[in-house]
PDB file of C-alpha atoms in Angstrom:
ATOM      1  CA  UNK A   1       4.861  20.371  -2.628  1.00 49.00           C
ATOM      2  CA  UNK A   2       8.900  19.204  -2.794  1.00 50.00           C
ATOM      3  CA  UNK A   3      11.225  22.139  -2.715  1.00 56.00           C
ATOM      4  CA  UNK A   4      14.576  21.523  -4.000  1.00 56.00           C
ATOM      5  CA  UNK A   5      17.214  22.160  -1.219  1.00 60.00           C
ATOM      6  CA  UNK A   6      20.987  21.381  -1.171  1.00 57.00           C
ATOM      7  CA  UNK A   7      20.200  19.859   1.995  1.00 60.00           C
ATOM      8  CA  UNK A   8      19.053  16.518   3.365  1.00 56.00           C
ATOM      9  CA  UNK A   9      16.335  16.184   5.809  1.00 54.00           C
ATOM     10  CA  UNK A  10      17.832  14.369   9.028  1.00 61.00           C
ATOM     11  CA  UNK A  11      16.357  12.854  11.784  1.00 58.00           C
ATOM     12  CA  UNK A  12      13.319  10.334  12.987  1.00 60.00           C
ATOM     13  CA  UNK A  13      11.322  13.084  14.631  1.00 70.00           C
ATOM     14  CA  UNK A  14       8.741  13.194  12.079  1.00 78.00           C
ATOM     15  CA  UNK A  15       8.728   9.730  10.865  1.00 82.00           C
ATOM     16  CA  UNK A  16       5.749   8.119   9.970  1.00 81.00           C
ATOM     17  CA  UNK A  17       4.777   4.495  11.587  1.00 84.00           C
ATOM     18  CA  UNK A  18       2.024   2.516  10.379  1.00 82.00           C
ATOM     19  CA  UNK A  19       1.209  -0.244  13.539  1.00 78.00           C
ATOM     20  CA  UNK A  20       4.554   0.084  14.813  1.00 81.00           C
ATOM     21  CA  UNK A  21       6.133   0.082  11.357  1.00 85.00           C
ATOM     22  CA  UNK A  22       8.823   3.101   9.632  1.00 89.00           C
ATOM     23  CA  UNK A  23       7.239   3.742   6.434  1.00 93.00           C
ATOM     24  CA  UNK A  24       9.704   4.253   4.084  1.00 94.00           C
ATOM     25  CA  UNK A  25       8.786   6.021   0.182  1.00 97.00           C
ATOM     26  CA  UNK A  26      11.258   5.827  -2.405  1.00 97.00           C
ATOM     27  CA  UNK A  27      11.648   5.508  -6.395  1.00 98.00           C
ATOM     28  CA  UNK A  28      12.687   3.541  -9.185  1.00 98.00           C
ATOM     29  CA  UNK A  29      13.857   6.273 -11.114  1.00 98.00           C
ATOM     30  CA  UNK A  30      13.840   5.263 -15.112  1.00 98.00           C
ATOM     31  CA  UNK A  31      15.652   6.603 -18.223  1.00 96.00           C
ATOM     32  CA  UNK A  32      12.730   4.894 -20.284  1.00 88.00           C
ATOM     33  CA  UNK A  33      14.600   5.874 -23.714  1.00 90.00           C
ATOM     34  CA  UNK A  34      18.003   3.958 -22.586  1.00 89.00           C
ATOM     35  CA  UNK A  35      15.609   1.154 -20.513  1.00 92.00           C
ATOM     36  CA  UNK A  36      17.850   2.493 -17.166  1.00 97.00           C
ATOM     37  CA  UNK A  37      17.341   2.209 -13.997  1.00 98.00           C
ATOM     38  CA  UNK A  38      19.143   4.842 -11.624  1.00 98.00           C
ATOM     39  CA  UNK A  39      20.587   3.544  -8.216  1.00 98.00           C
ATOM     40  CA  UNK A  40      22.485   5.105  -5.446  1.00 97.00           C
ATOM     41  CA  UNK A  41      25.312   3.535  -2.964  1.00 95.00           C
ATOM     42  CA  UNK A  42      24.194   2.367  -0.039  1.00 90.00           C
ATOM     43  CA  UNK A  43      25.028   4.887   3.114  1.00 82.00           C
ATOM     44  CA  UNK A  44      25.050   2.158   5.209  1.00 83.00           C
ATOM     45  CA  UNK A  45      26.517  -1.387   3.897  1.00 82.00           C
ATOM     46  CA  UNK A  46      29.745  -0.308   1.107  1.00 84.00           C
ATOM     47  CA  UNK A  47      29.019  -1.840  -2.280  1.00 86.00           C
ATOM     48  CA  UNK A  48      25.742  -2.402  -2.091  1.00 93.00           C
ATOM     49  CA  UNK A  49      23.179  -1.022  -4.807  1.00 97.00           C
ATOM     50  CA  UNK A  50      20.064   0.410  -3.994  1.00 97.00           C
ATOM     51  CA  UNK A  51      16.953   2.286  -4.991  1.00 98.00           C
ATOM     52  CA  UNK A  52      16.585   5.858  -3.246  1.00 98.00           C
ATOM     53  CA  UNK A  53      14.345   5.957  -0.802  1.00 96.00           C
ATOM     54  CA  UNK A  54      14.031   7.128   3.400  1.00 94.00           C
ATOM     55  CA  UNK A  55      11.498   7.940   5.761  1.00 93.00           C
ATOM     56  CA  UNK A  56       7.890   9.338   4.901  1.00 94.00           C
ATOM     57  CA  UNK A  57       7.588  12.125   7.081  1.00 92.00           C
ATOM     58  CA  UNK A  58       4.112  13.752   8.672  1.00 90.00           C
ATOM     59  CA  UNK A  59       4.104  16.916   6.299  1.00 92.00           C
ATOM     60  CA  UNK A  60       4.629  15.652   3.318  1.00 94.00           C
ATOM     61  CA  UNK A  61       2.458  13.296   0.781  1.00 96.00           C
ATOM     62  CA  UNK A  62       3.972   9.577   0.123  1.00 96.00           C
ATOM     63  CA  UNK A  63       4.815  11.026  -3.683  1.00 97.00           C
ATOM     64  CA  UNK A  64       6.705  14.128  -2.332  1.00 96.00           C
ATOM     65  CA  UNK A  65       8.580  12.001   0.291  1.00 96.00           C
ATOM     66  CA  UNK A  66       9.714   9.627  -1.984  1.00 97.00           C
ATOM     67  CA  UNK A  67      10.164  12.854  -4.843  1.00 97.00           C
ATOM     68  CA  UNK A  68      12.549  14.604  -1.906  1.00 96.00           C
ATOM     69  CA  UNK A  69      14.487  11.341  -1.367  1.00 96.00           C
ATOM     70  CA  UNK A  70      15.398  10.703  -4.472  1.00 97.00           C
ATOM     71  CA  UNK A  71      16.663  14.028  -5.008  1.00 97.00           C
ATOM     72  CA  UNK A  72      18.637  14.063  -1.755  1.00 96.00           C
ATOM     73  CA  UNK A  73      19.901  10.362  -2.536  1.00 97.00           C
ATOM     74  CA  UNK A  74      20.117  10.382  -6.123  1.00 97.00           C
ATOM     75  CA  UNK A  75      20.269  14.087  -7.341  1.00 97.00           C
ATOM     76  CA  UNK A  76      17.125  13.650  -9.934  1.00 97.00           C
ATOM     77  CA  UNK A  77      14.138  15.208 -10.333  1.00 96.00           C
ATOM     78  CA  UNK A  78      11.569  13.849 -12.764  1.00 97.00           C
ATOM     79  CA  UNK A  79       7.731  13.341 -12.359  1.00 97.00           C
ATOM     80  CA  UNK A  80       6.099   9.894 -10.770  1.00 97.00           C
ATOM     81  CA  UNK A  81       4.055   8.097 -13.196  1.00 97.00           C
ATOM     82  CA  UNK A  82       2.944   5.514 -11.173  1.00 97.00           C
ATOM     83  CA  UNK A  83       2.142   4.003  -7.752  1.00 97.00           C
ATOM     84  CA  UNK A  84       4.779   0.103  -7.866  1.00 97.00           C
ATOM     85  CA  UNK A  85       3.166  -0.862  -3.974  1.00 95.00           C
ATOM     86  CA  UNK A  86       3.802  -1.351  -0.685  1.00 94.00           C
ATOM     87  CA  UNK A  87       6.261  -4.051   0.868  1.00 91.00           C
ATOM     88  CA  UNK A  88       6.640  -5.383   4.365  1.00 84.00           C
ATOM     89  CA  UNK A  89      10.002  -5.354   5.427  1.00 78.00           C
ATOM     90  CA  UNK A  90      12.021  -7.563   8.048  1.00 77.00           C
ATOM     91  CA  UNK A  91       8.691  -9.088   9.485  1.00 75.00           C
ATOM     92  CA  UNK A  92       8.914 -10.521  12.818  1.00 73.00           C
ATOM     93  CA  UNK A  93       8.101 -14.208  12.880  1.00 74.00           C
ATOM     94  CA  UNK A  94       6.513 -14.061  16.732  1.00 76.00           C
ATOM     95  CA  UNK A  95       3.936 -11.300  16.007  1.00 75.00           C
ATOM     96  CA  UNK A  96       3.597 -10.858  12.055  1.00 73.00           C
ATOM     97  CA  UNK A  97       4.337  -6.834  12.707  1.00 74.00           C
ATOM     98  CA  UNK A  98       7.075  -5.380  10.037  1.00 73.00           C
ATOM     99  CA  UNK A  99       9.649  -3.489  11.265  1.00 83.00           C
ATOM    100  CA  UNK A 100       9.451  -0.936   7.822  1.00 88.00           C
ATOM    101  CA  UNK A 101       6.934  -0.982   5.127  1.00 92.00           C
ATOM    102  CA  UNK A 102       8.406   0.445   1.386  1.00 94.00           C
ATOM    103  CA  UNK A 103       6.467   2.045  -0.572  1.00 96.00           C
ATOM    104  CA  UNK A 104       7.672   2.636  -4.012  1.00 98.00           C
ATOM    105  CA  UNK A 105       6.609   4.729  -6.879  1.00 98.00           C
ATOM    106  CA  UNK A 106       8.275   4.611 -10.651  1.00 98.00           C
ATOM    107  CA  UNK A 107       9.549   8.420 -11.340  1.00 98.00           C
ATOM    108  CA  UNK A 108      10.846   9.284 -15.475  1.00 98.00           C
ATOM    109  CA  UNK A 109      13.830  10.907 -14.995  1.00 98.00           C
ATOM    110  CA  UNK A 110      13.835  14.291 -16.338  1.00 97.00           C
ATOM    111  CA  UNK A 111      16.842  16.033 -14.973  1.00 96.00           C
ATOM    112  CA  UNK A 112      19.969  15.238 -13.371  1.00 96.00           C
ATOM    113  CA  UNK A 113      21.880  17.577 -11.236  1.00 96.00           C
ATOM    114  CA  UNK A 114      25.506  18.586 -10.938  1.00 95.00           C
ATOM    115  CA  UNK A 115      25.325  18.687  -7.120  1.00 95.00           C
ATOM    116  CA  UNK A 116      22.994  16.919  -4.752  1.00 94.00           C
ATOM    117  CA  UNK A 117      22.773  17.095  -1.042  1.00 95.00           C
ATOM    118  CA  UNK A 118      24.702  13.517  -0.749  1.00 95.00           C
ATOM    119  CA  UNK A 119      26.952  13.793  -3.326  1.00 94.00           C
ATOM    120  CA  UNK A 120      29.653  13.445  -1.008  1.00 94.00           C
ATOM    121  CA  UNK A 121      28.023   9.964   0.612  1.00 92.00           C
ATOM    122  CA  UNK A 122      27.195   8.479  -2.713  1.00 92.00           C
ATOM    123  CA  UNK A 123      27.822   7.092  -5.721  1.00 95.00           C
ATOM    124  CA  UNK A 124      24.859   7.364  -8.421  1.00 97.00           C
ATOM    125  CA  UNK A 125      25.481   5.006 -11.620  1.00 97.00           C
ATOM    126  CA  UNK A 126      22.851   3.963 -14.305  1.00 98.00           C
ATOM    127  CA  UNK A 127      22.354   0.224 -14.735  1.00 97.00           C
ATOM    128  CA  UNK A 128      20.113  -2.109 -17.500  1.00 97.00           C
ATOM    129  CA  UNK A 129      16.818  -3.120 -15.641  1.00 96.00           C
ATOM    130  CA  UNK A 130      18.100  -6.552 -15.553  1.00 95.00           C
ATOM    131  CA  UNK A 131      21.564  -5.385 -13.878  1.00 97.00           C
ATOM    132  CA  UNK A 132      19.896  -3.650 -11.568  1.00 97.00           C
ATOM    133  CA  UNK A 133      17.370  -6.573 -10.725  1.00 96.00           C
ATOM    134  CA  UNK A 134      20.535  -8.832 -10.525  1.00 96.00           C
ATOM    135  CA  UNK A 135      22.347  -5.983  -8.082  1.00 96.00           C
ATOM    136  CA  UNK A 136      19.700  -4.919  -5.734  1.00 95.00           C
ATOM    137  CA  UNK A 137      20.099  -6.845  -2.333  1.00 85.00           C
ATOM    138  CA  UNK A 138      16.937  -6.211  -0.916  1.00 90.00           C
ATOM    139  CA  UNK A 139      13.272  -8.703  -1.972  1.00 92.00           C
ATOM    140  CA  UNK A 140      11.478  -5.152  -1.316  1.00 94.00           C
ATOM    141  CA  UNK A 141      13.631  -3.145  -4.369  1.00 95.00           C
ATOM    142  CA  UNK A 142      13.285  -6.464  -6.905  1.00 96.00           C
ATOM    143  CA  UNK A 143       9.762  -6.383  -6.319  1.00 96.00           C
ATOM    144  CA  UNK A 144       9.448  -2.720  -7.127  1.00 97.00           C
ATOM    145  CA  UNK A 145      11.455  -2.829 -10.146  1.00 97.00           C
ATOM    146  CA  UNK A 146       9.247  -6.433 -11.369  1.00 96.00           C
ATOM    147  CA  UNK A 147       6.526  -3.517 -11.266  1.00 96.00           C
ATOM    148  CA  UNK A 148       8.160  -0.735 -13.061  1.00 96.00           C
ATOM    149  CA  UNK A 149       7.095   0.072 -16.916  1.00 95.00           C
ATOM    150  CA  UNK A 150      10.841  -1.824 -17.970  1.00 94.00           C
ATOM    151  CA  UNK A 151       9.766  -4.899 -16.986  1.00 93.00           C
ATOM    152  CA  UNK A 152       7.066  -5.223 -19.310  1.00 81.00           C
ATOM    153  CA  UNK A 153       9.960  -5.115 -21.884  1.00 66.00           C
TER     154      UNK A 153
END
């Protein structure tokens, strides 16, 4: 089960790999009333939009991993409603082996806290689903909002 701690998890050491591949488990978290979708600043590349999400790590389930890194990220808790899939990312054209593979699960938003473990790293703005379509860099993150309960208008 997640615990909420004011914290981040660092570290690879108990990163999941699925044939050589860093599973990573994030959300699409959605304010279905306002048809939102909630994204972070990237940590790594300034201005860039993207969904919360990190590594999938061996004691937790795929649901709390990407529950715990979208509080850590994001600073919201709310409850997954449903599996979005799994995406191969940055696969090597020689031997067909991804270096990550998302998976991605659609979480309602149901609270939003004052203070977050990265508060201090990043930003956290609400966009329209079709902003945030339009702002997400990465083919993984459009497919997983394409799946999310806002695209079905």
């Amino acid at each position: 089960m997640f615990t909420r701690t004011q914290t981040a998890r660092e570290g690879r050491d108990r990163q999941m790999y699925e044939q050589g591949a860093r599973v990573i488990a994030g959300c699409v978290p959605v304010d279905k009333q306002g048809r939102r979708i909630l994204l972070v600043a990237s940590s790594k590349n300034e201005g860039e939009w993207v969904l919360p999400k990190g590594g999938w790590e061996n004691d937790e389930t795929q649901e709390e991993a990407a529950t715990r890194e979208t509080w850590e990220e994001a600073g919201v808790q709310g409850r997954i409603v449903s599996h979005l899939g799994e995406y191969k990312h940055k696969v090597n054209k020689r031997t067909g082996v991804p270096e990550d593979i998302y998976i991605f699960f659609e979480m309602e938003v149901e609270s939003i806290a004052r203070e977050w473990p990265e508060m201090k790293k990043r930003e956290r703005q609400w966009f329209s689903f079709e902003d945030a379509k339009a702002i997400v860099s990465k083919k993984v993150m459009r497919k997983a909002l394409e799946q999310c309960s806002l695209a079905r208008g």
